[in-house]
Tab-separated table of C-alpha atoms in Angstrom:
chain	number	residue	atom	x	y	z
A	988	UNK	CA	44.462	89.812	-34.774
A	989	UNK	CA	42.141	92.488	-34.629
A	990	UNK	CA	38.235	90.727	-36.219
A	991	UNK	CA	38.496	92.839	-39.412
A	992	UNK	CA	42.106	92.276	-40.532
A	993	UNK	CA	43.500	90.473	-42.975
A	994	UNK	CA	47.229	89.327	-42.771
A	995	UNK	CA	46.955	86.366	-45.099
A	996	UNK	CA	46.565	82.827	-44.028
A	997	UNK	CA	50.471	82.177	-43.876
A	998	UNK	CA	51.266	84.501	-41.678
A	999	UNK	CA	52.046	83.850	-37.931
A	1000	UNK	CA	48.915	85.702	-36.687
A	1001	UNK	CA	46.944	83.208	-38.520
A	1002	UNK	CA	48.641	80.132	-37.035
A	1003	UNK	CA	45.083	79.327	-34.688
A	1004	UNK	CA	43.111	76.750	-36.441
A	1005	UNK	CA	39.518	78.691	-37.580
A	1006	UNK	CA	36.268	76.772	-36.251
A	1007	UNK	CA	35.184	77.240	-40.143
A	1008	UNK	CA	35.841	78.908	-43.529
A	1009	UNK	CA	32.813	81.145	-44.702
A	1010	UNK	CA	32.335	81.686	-48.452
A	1011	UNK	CA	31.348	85.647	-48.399
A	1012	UNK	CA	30.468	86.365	-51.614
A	1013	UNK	CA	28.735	83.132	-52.627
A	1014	UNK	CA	24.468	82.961	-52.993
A	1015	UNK	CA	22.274	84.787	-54.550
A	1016	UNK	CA	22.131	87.589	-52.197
A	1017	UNK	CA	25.963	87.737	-51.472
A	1018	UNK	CA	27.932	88.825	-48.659
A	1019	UNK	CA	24.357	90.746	-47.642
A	1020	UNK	CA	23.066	87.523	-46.130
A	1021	UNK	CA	25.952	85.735	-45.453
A	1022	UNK	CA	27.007	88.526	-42.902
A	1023	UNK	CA	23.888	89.042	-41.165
A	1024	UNK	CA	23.915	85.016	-40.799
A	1025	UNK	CA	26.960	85.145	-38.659
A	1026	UNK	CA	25.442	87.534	-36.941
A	1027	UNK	CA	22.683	85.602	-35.412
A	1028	UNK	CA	24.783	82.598	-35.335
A	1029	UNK	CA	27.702	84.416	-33.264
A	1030	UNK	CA	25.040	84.555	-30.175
A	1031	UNK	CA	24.743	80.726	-30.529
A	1032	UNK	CA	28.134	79.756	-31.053
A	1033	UNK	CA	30.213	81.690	-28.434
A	1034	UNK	CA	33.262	80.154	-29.034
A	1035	UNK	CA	33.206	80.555	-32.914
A	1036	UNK	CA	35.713	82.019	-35.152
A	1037	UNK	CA	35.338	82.115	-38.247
A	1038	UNK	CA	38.328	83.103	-41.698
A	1039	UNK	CA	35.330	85.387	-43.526
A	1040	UNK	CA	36.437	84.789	-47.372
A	1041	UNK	CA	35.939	87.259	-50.232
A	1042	UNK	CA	36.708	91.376	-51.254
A	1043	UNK	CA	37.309	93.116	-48.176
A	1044	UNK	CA	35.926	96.597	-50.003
A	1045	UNK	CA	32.151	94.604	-49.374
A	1046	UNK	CA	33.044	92.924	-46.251
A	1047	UNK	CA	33.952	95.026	-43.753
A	1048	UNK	CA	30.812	97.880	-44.208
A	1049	UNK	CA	28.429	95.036	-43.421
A	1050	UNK	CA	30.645	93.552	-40.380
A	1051	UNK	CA	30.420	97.206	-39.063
A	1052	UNK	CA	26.664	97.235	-39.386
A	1053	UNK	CA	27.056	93.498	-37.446
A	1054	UNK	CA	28.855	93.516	-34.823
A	1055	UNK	CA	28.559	90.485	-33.390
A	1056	UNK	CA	29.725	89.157	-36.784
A	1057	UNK	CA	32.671	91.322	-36.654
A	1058	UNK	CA	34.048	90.340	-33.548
A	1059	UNK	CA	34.168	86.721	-34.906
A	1060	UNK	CA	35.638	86.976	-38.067
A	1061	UNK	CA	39.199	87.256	-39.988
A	1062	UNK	CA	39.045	88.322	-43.399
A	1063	UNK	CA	41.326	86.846	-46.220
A	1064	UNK	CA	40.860	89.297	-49.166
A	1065	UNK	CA	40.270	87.817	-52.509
A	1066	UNK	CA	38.425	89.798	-55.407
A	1067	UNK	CA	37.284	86.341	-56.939
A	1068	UNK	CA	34.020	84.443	-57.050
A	1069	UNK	CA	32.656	82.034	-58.533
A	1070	UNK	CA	29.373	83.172	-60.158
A	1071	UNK	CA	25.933	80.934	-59.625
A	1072	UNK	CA	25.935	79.704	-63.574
A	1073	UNK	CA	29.682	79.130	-63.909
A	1074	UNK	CA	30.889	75.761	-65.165
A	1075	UNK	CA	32.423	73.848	-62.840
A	1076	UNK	CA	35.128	73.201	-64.927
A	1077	UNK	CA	35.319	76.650	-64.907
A	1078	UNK	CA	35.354	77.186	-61.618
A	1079	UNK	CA	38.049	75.076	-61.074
A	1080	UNK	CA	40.387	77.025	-62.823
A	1081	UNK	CA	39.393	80.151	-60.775
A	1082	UNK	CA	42.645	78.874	-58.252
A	1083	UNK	CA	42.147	82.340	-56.575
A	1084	UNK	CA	37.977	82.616	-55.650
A	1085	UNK	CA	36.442	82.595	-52.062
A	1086	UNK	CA	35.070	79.256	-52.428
A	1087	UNK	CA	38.290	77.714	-53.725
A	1088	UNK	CA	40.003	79.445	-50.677
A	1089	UNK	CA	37.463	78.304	-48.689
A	1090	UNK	CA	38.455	74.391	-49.624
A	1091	UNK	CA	42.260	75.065	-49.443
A	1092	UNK	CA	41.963	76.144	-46.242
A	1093	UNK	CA	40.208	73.086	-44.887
A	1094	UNK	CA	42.535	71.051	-46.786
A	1095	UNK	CA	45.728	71.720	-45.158
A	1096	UNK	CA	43.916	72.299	-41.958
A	1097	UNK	CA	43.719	75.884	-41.228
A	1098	UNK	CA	39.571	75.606	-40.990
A	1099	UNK	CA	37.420	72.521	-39.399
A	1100	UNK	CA	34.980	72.974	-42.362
A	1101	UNK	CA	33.727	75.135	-44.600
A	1102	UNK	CA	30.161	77.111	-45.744
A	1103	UNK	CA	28.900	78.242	-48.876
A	1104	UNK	CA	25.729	79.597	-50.376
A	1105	UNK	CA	27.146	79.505	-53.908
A	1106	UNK	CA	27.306	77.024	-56.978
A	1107	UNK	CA	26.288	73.890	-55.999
A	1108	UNK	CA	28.121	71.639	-58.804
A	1109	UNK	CA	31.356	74.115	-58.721
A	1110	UNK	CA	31.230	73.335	-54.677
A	1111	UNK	CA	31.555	69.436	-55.120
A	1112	UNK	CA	33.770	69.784	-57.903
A	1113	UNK	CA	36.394	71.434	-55.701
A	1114	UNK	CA	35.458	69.901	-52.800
A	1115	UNK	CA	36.288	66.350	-54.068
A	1116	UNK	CA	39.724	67.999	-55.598
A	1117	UNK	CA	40.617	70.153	-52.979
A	1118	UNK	CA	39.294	68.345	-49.562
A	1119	UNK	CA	39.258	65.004	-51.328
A	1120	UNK	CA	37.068	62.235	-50.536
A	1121	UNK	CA	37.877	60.398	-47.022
A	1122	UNK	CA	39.692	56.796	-47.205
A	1123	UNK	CA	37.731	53.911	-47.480
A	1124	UNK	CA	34.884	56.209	-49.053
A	1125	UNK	CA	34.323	55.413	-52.531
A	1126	UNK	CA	31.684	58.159	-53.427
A	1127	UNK	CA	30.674	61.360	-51.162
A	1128	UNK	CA	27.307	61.911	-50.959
A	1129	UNK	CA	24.745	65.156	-50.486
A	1130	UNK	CA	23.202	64.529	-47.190
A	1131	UNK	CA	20.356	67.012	-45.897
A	1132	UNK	CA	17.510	67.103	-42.900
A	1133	UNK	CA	13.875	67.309	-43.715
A	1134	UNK	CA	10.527	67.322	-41.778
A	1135	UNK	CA	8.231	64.192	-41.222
A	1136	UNK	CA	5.055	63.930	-39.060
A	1137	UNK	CA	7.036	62.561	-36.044
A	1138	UNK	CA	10.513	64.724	-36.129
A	1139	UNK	CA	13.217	64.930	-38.698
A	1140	UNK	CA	14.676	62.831	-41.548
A	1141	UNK	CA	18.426	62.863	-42.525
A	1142	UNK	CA	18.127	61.572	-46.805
A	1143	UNK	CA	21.027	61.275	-48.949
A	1144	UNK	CA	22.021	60.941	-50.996
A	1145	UNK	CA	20.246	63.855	-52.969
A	1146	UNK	CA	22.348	64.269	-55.713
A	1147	UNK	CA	25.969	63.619	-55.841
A	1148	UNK	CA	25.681	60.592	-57.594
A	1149	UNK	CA	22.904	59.546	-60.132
A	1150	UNK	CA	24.223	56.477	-60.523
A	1151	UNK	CA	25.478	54.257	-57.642
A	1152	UNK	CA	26.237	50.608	-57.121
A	1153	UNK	CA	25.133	48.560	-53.426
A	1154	UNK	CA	28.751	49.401	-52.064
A	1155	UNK	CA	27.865	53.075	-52.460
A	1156	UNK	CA	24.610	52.495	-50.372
A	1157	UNK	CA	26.112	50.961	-47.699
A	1158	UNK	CA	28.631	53.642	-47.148
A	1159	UNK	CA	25.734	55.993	-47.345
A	1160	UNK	CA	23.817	53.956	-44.984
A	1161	UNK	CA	26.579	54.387	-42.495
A	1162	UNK	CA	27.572	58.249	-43.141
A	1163	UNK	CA	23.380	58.832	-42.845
A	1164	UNK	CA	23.845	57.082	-39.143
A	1165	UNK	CA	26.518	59.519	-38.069
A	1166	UNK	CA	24.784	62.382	-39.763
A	1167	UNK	CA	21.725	61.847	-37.877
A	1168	UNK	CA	23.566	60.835	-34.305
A	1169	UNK	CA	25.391	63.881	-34.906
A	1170	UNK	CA	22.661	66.604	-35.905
A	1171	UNK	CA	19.480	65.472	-34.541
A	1172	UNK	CA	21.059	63.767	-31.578
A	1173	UNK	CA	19.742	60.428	-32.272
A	1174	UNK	CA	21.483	57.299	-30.095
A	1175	UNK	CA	20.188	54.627	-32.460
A	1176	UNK	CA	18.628	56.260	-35.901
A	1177	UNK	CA	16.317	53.460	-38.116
A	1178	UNK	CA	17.904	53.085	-41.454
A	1179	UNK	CA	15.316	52.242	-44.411
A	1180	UNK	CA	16.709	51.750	-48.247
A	1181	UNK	CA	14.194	53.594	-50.478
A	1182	UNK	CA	12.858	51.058	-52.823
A	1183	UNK	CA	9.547	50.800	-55.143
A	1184	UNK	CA	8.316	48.158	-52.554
A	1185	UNK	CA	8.713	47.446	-48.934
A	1186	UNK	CA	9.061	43.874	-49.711
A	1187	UNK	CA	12.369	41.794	-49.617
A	1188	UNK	CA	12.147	40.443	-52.888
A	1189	UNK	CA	11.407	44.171	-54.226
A	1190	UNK	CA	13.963	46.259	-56.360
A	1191	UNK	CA	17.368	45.391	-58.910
A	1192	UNK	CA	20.001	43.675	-57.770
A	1193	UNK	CA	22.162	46.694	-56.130
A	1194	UNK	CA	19.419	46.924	-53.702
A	1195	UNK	CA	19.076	43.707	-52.330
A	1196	UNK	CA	22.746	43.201	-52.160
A	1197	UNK	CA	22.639	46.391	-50.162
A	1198	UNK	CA	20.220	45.180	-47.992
A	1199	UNK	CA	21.526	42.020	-47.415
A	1200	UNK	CA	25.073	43.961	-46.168
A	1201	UNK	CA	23.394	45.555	-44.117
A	1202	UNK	CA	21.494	42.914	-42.155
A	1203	UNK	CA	24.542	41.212	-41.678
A	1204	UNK	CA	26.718	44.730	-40.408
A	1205	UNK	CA	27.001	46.225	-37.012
A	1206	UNK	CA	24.042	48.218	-37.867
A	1207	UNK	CA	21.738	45.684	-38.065
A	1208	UNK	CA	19.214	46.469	-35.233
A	1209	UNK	CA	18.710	49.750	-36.986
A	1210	UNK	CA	17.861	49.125	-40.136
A	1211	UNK	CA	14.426	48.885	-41.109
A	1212	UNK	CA	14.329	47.279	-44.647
A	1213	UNK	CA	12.889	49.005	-47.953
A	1214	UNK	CA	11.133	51.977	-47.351
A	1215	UNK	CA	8.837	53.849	-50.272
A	1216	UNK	CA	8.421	57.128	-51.346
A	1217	UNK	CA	5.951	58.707	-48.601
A	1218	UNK	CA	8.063	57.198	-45.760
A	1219	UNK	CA	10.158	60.411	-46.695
A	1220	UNK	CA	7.644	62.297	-44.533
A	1221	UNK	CA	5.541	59.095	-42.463
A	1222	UNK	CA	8.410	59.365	-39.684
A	1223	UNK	CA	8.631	55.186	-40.358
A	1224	UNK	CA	12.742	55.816	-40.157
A	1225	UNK	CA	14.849	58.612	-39.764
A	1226	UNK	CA	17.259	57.624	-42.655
A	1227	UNK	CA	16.647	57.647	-45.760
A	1228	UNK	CA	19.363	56.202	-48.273
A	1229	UNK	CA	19.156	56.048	-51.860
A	1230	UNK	CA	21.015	57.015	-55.255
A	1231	UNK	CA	21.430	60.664	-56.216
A	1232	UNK	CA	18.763	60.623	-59.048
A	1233	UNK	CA	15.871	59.346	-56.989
A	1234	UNK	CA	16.825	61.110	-53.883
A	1235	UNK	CA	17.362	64.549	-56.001
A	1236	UNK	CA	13.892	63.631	-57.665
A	1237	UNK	CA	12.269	63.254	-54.204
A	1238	UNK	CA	13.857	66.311	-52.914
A	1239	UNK	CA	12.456	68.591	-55.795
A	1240	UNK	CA	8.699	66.959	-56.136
A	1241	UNK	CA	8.758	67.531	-52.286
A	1242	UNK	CA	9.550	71.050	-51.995
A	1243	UNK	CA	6.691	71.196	-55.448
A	1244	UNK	CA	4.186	70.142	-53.162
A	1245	UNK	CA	5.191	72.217	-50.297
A	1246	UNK	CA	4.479	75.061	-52.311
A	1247	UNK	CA	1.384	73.888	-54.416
A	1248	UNK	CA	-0.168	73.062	-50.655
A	1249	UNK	CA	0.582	77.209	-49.938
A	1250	UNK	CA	-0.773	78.348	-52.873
A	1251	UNK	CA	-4.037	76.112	-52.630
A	1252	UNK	CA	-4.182	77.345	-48.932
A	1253	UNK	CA	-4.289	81.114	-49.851
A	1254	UNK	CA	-6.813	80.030	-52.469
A	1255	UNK	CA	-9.138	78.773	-49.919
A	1256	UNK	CA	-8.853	81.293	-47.058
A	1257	UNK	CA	-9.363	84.450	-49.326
A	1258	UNK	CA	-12.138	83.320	-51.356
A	1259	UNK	CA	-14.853	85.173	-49.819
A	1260	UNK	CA	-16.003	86.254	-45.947
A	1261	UNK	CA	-16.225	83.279	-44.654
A	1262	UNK	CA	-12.785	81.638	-45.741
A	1263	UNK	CA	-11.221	84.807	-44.058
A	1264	UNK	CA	-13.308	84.336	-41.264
A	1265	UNK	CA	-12.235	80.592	-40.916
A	1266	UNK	CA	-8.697	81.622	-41.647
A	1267	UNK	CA	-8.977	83.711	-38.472
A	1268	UNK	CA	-10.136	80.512	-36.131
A	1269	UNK	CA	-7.468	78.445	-37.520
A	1270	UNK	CA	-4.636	80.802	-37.810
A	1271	UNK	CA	-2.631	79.766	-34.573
A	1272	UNK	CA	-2.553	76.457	-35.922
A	1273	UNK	CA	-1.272	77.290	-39.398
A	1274	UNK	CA	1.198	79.216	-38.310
A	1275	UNK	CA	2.510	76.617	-36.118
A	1276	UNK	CA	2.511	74.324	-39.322
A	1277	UNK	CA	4.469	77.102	-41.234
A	1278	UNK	CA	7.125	77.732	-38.599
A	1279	UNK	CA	7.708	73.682	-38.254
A	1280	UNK	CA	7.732	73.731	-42.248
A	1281	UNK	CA	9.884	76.840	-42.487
A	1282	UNK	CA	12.892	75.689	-45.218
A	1283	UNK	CA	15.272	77.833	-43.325
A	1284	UNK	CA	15.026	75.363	-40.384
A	1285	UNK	CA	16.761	72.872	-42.718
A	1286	UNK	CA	19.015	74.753	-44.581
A	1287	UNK	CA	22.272	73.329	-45.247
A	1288	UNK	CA	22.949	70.353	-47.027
A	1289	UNK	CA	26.625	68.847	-46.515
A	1290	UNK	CA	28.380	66.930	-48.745
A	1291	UNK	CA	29.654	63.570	-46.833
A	1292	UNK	CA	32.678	61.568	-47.435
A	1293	UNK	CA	35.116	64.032	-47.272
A	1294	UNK	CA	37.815	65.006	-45.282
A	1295	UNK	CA	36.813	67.965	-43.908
A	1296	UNK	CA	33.049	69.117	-43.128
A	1297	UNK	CA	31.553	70.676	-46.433
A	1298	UNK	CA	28.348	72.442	-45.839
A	1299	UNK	CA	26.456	74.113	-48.780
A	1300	UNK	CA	23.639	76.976	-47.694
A	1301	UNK	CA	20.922	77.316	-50.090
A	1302	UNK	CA	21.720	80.139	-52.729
A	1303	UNK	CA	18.537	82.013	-52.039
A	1304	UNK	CA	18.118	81.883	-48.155
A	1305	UNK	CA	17.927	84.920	-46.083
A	1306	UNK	CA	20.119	85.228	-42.937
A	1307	UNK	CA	18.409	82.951	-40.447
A	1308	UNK	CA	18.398	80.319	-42.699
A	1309	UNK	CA	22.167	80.635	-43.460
A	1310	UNK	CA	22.497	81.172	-39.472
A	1311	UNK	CA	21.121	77.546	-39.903
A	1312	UNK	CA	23.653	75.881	-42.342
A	1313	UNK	CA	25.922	77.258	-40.335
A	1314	UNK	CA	24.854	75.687	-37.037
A	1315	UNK	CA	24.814	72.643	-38.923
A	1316	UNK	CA	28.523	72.641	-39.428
A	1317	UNK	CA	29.288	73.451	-36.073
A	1318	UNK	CA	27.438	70.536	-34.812
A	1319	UNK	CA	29.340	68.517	-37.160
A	1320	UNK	CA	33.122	69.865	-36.226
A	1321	UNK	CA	32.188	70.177	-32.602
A	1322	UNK	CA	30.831	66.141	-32.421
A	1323	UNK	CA	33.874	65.179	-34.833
A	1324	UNK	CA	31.865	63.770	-37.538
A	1325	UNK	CA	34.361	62.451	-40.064
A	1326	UNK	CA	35.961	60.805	-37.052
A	1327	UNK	CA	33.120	59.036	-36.147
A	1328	UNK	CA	32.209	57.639	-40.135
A	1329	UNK	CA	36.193	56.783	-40.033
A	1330	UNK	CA	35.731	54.711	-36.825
A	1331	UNK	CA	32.214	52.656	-38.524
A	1332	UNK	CA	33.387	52.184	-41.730
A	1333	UNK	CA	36.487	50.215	-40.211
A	1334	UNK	CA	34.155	48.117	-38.863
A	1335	UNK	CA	32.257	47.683	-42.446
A	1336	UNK	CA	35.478	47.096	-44.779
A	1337	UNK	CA	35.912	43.439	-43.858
A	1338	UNK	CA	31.886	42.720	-44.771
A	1339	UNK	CA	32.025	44.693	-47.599
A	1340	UNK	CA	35.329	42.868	-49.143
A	1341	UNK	CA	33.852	39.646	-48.322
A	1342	UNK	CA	30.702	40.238	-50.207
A	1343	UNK	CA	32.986	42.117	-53.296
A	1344	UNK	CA	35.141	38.992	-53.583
A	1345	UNK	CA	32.027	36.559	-53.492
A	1346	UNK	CA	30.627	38.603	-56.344
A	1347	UNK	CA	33.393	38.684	-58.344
């Protein structure tokens, strides 16, 4: 099938199984960005193809001004999208949009996973629908990568679920692991369960429970105990797990001071002469600091716990950072990621049970 076709994803031509499903019209740039970010992801993927998702009309002027896109992608025509403010009840009535096609598609197996730069709540609506949440899961989670002095941090989850119980930590605890063996290549990540203390005797009752659980569970060695708030950037672990309201709270106050710091930096380096001067002698540094800080190197959240991979772009990236989100996916299909939470949390159910039944 010729790269800028569309035959419909129940015809014969369309019988290959895609390496993902790309939401083209979602974001707050639309297809614009979206295109140019398979673009510069096609040179690092060579082996990608990819079922490009939205109007056609939009689509195939920019894959003609991409080419490396273009050579990659199948489009499946739909005139629907789900705008950035919609409902998601809404949305999930819209049985026709790119992102729902997007989901159907990795449902019944036609894509490994699935990218989108659009509406974050209307994404995990139909994601937990559509794609459903994997057995023995009891809550997906947002998972997402993040910079600390010594390397990365995977933290989840960062919103999902504003409410969650110790079983719901545990399972994050174990998804985290995979996510971080599987995108930052980490044999043995350290676990730590964000608390108000690092002491045992610290926190409610869901979070020593947790803890506990995960002493006794095959990843034992690797946990690390309670972790605070600044151990989301001290490198101490490279997993942080936690409920959606405190993790979404982190998230937000973090990316707050990210830019207060920039703003307080250009106050200081163009106050007179001097400060430009000094700007001058420290430059090479600071730009080292802003490329390793750059947001587009951790673009892509992904929603774990599902059965399929589920990556959501941020809505107002440009096209390297979607390129990003999108390599983040493709690490995650290519080192079969839900097989490898499937194959843990086997291990976990029998722990888990026996600590639900001594509860109850």
């Amino acid at each position: 099938m010729s790269g800028q076709e569309n035959s419909g994803i129940d015809s014969p031509e369309d019988s290959q199984v895609y390496s993902l499903a790309i939401d083209g019209m979602g974001g707050d740039k639309g297809p614009e960005v979206v295109v140019a970010g398979l673009n510069i992801a096609a040179d690092r993927h060579r082996n990608m193809r990819i079922l490009l998702i939205g109007d056609e009309s939009k689509l195939l002027p920019l894959l003609a001004a991409n080419p490396k896109a273009a050579a990659i992608c199948t489009i499946l025509h739909t005139e629907q999208s789900v705008p950035m403010d919609m409902k998601p009840t809404a949305a999930l009535r819209l049985r026709q949009s790119s992102l729902r096609l997007g989901m159907d598609v990795v449902a019944n197996g036609q894509a490994k996973g699935v990218v989108s730069a659009g509406n974050s709540g209307a994404m995990l609506a139909l994601a937990k629908i559509v794609v459903k949440t994997m057995p023995g899961v009891s809550r997906p989670a947002m998972a997402a990568v993040s910079p600390t002095v010594k390397g990365d941090l995977v933290a989840l989850d960062l919103g999902a679920n504003v409410s969650c119980d110790w079983r719901n930590l545990v399972e994050f605890a174990v998804m985290g692991d995979i996510f971080a063996k599987t995108v930052l290549g980490l044999p043995a990540p350290r676990i730590g369960l964000l608390n108000v203390g690092s002491e045992d005797q610290k926190g409610d009752e869901k979070l020593r429970i947790a803890s506990e659980v995960l002493r006794e569970s095959p990843l034992a060695d690797q946990f690390a105990g309670f972790v605070e708030g600044y151990d989301f950037t001290s490198g101490k672990v490279d997993v942080v797990v936690t409920d959606g309201f405190s993790g979404n709270v982190a998230l937000k106050a973090g990316e707050g001071v990210m830019k207060m710091a920039t703003a307080l930096l250009r106050q200081v380096f163009s106050r007179n002469l001097i400060s430009r001067l000094g700007y001058l002698l420290v430059r090479p540094g600071l730009e080292r600091m802003k490329e390793w800080l750059d947001p587009r190197r951790y673009n892509g959240a992904v929603f774990v716990g599902l059965n399929g991979v589920v990556v959501k772009s941020h809505g107002g990236t440009d096209a390297e950072g979607f390129a990003c989100a999108v390599d983040v996916a493709m690490d995650m299909v290519t080192h079969n990621f839900n097989a490898s939470i499937r194959e843990r949390l086997e291990h976990m159910t029998a722990l888990m049970a026996q600590r639900q039944s001594h509860e109850s």
